PDB file of C-alpha atoms in Angstrom:
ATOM      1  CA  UNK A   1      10.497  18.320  50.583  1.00 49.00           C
ATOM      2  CA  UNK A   2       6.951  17.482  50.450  1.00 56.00           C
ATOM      3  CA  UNK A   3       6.613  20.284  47.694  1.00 53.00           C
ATOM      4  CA  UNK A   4       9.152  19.397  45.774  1.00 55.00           C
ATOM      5  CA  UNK A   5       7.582  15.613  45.791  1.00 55.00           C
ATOM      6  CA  UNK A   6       3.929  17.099  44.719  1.00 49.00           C
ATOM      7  CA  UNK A   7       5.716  19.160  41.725  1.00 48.00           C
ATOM      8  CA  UNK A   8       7.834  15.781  40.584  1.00 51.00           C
ATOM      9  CA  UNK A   9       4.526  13.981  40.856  1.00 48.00           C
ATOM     10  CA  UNK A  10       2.605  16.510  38.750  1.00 40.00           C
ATOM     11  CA  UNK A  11       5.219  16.757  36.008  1.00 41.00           C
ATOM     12  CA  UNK A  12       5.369  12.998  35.788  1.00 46.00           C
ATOM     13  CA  UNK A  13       1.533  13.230  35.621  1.00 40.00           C
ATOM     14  CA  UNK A  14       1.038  15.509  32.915  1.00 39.00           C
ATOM     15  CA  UNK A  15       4.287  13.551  30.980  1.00 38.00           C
ATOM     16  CA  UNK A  16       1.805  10.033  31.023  1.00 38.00           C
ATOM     17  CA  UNK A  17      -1.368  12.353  30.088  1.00 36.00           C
ATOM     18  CA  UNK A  18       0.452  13.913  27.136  1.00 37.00           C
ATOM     19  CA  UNK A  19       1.884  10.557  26.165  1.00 37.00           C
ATOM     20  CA  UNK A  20      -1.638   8.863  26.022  1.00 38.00           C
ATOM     21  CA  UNK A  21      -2.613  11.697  23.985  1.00 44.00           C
ATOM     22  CA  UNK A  22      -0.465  11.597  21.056  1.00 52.00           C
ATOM     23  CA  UNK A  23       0.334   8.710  18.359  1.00 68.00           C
ATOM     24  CA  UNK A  24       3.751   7.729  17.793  1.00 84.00           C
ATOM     25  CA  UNK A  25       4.993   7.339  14.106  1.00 90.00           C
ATOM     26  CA  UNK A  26       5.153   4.526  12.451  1.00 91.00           C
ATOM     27  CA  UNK A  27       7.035   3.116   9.462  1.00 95.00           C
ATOM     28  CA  UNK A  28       5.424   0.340   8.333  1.00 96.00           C
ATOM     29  CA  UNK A  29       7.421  -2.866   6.400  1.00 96.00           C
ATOM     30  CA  UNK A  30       5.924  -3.272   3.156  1.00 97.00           C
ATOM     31  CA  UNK A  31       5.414  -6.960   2.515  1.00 97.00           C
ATOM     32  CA  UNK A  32       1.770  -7.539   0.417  1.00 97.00           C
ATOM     33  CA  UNK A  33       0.721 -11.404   0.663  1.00 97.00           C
ATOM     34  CA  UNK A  34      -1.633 -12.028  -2.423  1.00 97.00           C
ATOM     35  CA  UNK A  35      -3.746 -15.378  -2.084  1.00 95.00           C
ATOM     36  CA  UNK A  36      -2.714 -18.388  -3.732  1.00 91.00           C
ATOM     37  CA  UNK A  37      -4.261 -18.839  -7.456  1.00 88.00           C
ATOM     38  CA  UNK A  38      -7.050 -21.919  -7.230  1.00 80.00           C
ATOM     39  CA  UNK A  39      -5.269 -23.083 -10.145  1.00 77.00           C
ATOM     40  CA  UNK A  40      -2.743 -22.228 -12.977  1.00 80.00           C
ATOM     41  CA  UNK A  41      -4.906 -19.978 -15.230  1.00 80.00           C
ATOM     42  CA  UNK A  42      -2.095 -18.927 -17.717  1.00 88.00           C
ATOM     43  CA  UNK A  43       0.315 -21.571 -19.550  1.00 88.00           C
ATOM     44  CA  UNK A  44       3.752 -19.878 -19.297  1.00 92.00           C
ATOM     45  CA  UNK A  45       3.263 -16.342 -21.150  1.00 95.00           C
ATOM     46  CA  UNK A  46       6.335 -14.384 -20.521  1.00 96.00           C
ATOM     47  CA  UNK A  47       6.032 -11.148 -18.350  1.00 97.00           C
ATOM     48  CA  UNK A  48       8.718  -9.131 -17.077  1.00 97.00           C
ATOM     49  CA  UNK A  49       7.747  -7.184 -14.229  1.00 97.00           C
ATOM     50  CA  UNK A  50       8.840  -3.654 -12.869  1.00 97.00           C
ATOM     51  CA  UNK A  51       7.526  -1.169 -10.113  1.00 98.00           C
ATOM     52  CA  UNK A  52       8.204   2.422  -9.944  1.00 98.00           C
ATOM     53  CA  UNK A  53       7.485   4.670  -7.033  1.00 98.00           C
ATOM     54  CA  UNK A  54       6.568   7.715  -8.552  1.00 97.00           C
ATOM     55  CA  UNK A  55       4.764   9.010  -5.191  1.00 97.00           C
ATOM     56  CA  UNK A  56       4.907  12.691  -4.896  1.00 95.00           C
ATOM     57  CA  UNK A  57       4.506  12.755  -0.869  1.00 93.00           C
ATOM     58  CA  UNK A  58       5.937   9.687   0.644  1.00 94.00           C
ATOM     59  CA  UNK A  59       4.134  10.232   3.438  1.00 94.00           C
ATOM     60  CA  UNK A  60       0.774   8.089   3.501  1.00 95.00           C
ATOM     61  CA  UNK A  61      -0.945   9.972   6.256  1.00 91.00           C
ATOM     62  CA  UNK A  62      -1.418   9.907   9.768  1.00 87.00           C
ATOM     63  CA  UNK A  63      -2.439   8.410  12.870  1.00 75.00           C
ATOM     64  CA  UNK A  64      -4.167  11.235  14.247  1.00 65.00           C
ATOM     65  CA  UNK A  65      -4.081  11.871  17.968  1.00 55.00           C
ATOM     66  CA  UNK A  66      -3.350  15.271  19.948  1.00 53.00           C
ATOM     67  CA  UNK A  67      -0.245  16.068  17.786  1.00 48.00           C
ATOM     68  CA  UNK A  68      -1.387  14.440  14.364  1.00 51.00           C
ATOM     69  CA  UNK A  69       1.983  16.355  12.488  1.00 61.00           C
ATOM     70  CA  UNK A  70       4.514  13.973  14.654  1.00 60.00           C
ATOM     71  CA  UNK A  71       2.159  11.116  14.495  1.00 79.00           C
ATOM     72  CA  UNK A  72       2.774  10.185   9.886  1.00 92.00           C
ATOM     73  CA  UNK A  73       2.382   6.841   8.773  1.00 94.00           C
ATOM     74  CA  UNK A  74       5.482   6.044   6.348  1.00 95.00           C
ATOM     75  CA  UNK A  75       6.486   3.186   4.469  1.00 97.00           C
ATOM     76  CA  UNK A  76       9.579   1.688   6.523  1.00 96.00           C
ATOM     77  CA  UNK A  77      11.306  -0.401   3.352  1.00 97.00           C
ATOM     78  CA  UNK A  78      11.942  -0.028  -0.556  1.00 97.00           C
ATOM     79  CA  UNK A  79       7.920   0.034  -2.050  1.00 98.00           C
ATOM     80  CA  UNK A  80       9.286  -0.827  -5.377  1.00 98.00           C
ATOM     81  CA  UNK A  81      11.598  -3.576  -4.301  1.00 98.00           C
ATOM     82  CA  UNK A  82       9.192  -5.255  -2.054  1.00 98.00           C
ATOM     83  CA  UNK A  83       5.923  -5.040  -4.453  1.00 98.00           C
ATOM     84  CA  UNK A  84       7.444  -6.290  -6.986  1.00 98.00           C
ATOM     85  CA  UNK A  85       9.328  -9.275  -5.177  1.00 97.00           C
ATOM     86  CA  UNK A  86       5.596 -10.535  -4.080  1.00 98.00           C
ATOM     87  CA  UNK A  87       3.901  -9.616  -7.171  1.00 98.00           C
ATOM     88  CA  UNK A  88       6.045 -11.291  -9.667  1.00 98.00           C
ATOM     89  CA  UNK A  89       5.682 -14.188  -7.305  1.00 97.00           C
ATOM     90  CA  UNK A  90       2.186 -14.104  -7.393  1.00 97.00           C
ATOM     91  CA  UNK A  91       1.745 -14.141 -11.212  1.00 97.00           C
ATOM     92  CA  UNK A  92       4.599 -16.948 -11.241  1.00 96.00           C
ATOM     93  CA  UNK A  93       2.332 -19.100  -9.414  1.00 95.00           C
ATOM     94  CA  UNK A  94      -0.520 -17.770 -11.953  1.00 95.00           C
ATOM     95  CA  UNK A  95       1.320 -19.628 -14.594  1.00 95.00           C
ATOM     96  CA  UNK A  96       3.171 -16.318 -16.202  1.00 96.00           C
ATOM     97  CA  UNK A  97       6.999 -17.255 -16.911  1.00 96.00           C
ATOM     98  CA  UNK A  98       8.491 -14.209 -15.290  1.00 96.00           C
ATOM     99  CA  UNK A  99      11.749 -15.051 -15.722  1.00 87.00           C
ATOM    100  CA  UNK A 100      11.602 -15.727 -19.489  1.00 88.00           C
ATOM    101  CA  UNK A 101      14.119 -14.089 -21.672  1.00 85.00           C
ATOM    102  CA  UNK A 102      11.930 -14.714 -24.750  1.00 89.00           C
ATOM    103  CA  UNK A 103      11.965 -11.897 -27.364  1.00 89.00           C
ATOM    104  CA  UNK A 104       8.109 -12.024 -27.272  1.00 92.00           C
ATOM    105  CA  UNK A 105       8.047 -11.092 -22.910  1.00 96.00           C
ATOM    106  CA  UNK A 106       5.915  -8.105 -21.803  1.00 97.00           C
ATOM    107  CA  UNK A 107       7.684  -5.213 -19.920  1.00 97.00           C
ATOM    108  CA  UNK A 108       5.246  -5.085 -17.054  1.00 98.00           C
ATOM    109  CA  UNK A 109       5.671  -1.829 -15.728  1.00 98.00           C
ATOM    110  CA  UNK A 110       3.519  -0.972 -12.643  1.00 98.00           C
ATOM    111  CA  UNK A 111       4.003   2.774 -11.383  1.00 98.00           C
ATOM    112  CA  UNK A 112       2.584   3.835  -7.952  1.00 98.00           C
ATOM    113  CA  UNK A 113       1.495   7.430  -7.732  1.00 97.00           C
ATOM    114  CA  UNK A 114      -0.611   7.579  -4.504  1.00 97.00           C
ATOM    115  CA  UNK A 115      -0.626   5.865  -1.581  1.00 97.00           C
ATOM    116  CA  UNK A 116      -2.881   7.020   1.606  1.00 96.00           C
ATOM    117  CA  UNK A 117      -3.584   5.830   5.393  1.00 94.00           C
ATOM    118  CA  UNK A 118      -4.946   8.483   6.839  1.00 91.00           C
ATOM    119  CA  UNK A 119      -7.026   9.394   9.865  1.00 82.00           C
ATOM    120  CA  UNK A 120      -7.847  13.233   9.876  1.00 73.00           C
ATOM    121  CA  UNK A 121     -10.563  14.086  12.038  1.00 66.00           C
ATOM    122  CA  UNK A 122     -11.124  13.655  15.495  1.00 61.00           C
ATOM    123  CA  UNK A 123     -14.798  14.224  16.027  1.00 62.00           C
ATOM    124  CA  UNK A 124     -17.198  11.840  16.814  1.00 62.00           C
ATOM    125  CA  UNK A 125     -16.842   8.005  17.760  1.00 68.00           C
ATOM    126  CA  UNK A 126     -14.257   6.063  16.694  1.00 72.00           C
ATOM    127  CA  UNK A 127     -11.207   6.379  13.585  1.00 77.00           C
ATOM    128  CA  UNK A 128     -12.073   6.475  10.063  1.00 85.00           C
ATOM    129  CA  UNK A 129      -9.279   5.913   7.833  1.00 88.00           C
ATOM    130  CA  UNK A 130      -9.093   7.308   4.806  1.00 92.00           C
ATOM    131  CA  UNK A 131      -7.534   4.855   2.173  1.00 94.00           C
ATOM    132  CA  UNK A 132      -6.427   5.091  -1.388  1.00 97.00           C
ATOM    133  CA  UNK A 133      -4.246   3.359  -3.710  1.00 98.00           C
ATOM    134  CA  UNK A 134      -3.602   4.661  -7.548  1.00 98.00           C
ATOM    135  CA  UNK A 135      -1.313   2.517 -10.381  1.00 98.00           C
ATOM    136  CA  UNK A 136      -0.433   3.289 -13.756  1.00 98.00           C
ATOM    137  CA  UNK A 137       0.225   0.016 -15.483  1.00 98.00           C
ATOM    138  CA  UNK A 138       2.176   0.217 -19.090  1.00 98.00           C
ATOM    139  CA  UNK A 139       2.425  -3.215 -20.668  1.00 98.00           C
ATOM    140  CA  UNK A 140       4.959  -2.987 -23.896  1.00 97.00           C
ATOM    141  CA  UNK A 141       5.514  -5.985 -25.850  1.00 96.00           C
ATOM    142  CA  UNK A 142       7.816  -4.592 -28.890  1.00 92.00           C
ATOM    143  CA  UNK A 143       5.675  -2.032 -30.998  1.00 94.00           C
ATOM    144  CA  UNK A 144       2.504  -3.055 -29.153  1.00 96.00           C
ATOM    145  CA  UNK A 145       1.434  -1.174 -25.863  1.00 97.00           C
ATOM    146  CA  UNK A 146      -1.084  -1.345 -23.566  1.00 98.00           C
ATOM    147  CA  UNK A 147      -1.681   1.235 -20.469  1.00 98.00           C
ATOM    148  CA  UNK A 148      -4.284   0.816 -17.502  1.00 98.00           C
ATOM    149  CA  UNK A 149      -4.966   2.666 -14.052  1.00 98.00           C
ATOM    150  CA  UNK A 150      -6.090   1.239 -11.600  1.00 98.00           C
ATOM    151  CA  UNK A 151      -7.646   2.858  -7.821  1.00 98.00           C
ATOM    152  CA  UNK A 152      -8.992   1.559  -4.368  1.00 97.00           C
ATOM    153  CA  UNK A 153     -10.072   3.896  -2.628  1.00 96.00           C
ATOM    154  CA  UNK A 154     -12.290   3.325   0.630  1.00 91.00           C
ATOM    155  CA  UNK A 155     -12.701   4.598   4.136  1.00 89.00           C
ATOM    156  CA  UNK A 156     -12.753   1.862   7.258  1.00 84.00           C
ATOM    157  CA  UNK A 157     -14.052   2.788  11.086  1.00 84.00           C
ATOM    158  CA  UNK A 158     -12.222   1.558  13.679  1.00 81.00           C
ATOM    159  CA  UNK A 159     -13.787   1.790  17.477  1.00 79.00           C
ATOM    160  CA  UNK A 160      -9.788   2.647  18.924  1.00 82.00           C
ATOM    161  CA  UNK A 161      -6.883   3.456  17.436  1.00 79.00           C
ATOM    162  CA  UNK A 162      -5.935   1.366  14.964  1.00 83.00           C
ATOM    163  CA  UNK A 163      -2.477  -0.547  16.492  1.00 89.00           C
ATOM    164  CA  UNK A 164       0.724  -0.780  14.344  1.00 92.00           C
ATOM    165  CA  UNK A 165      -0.075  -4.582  13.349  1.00 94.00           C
ATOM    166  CA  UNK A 166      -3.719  -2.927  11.935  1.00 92.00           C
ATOM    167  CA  UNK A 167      -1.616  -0.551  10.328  1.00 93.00           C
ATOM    168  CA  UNK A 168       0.614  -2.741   8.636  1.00 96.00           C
ATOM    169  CA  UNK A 169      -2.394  -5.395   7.734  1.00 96.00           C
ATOM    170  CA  UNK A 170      -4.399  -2.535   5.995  1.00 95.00           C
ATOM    171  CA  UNK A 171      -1.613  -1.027   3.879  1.00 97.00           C
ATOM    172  CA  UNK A 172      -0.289  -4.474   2.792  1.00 97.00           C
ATOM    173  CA  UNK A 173      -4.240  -5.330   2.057  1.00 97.00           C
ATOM    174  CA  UNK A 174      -4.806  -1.706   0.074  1.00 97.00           C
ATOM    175  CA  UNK A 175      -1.597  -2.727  -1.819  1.00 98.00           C
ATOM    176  CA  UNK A 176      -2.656  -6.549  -2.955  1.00 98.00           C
ATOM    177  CA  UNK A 177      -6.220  -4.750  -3.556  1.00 97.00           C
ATOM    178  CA  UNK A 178      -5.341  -2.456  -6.395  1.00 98.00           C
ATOM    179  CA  UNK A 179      -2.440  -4.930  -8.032  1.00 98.00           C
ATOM    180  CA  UNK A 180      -5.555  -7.707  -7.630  1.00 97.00           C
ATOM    181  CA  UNK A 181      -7.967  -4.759  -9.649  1.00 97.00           C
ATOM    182  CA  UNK A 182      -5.198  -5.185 -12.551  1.00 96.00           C
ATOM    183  CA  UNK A 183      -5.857  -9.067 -13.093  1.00 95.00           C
ATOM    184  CA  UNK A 184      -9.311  -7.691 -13.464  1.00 95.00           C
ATOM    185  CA  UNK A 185      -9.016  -5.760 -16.561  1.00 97.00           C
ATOM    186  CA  UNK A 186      -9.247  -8.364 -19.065  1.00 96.00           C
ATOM    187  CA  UNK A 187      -7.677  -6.034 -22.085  1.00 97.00           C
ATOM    188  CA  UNK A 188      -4.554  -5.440 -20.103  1.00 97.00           C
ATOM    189  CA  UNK A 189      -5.134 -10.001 -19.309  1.00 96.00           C
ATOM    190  CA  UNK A 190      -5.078 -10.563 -23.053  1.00 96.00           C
ATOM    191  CA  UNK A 191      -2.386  -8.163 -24.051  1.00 97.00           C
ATOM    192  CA  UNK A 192      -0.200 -10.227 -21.228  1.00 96.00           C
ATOM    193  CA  UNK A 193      -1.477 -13.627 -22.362  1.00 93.00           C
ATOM    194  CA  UNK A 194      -0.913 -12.503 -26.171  1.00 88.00           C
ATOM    195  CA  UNK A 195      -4.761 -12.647 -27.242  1.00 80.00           C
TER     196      UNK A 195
END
């Protein structure tokens, strides 16, 4: 009896060590939250605006831990649907009229093609996270076009493993970063503005 205890005790042991070894995975809700505009910097230029995911691994990494292959980091929702629900919000409250159906509206099309969280080495203290975000942008306005890319890329150390709500802060925050790096570009600005 007392055997059979000690062998139950040891499985259940080595079934918590295991456990604390490896990272779950995660699929994280896409919802970027840009900062409000100080002030209405465009006076109602039309903009239609589209995103594509055009990712060829929708995978955007992983958490690391003992069994890094069954720990990935994912995205849990539609990317397309949800970036461009908050960014056509965000350049509404810029002043763009993104609901216009003026002949004279830009086709805002903004085309992810990389997305990475990633942590991939173990040594040494802490969890860097590799992070990278990559946009083709293709503004069309009739005969007239206009085509940017855009990329963040940085690495961030964290002292633990980063938690799912760190997860889902820093890919919402890579996301607003790189759309932000488009308002930035003040060819593709004009082209939208009509300048």
């Amino acid at each position: 009896m007392a055997y059979s205890t000690l062998i139950k005790s040891c499985v259940i042991a080595a079934s918590v060590l295991l456990t604390a070894c490896a990272s779950s995975p995660q699929a994280i809700q896409l919802a970027p939250k840009f900062s409000a505009p100080s002030a209405r910097v465009v006076n109602g230029s039309p903009v239609h605006v589209r995103v594509s995911d055009q990712r060829q691994n929708k995978v955007l990494g992983s958490r690391g831990g003992a069994y890094p292959e069954t720990s990935v980091v994912t995205i849990g929702n539609d990317l397309s649907l949800a970036v461009e629900k908050s960014l056509a919000a965000h350049m509404a409250a810029m002043g763009y009229a993104t609901d216009s159906l003026s002949a004279d509206t830009v086709d805002l099309h903004v085309i992810f093609d990389s997305l990475v969280y990633d942590h991939r080495k173990e040594e040494g203290v802490g969890y860097d996270m590799d992070m990278l975000a990559a946009v083709n942008v293709v503004a069309s306005r009739g005969n007239e076009h206009y085509e940017g890319r855009y990329r963040v890329k940085r690495k961030q150390k964290f002292f633990k493993a980063p938690s799912n709500p760190d997860n889902i802060e820093q890919v919402n925050g890579l996301v607003v970063e790189v759309l932000n790096s488009m308002f930035e570009d003040p060819k593709l600005v004009g082209f939208l503005r009509n300048k």
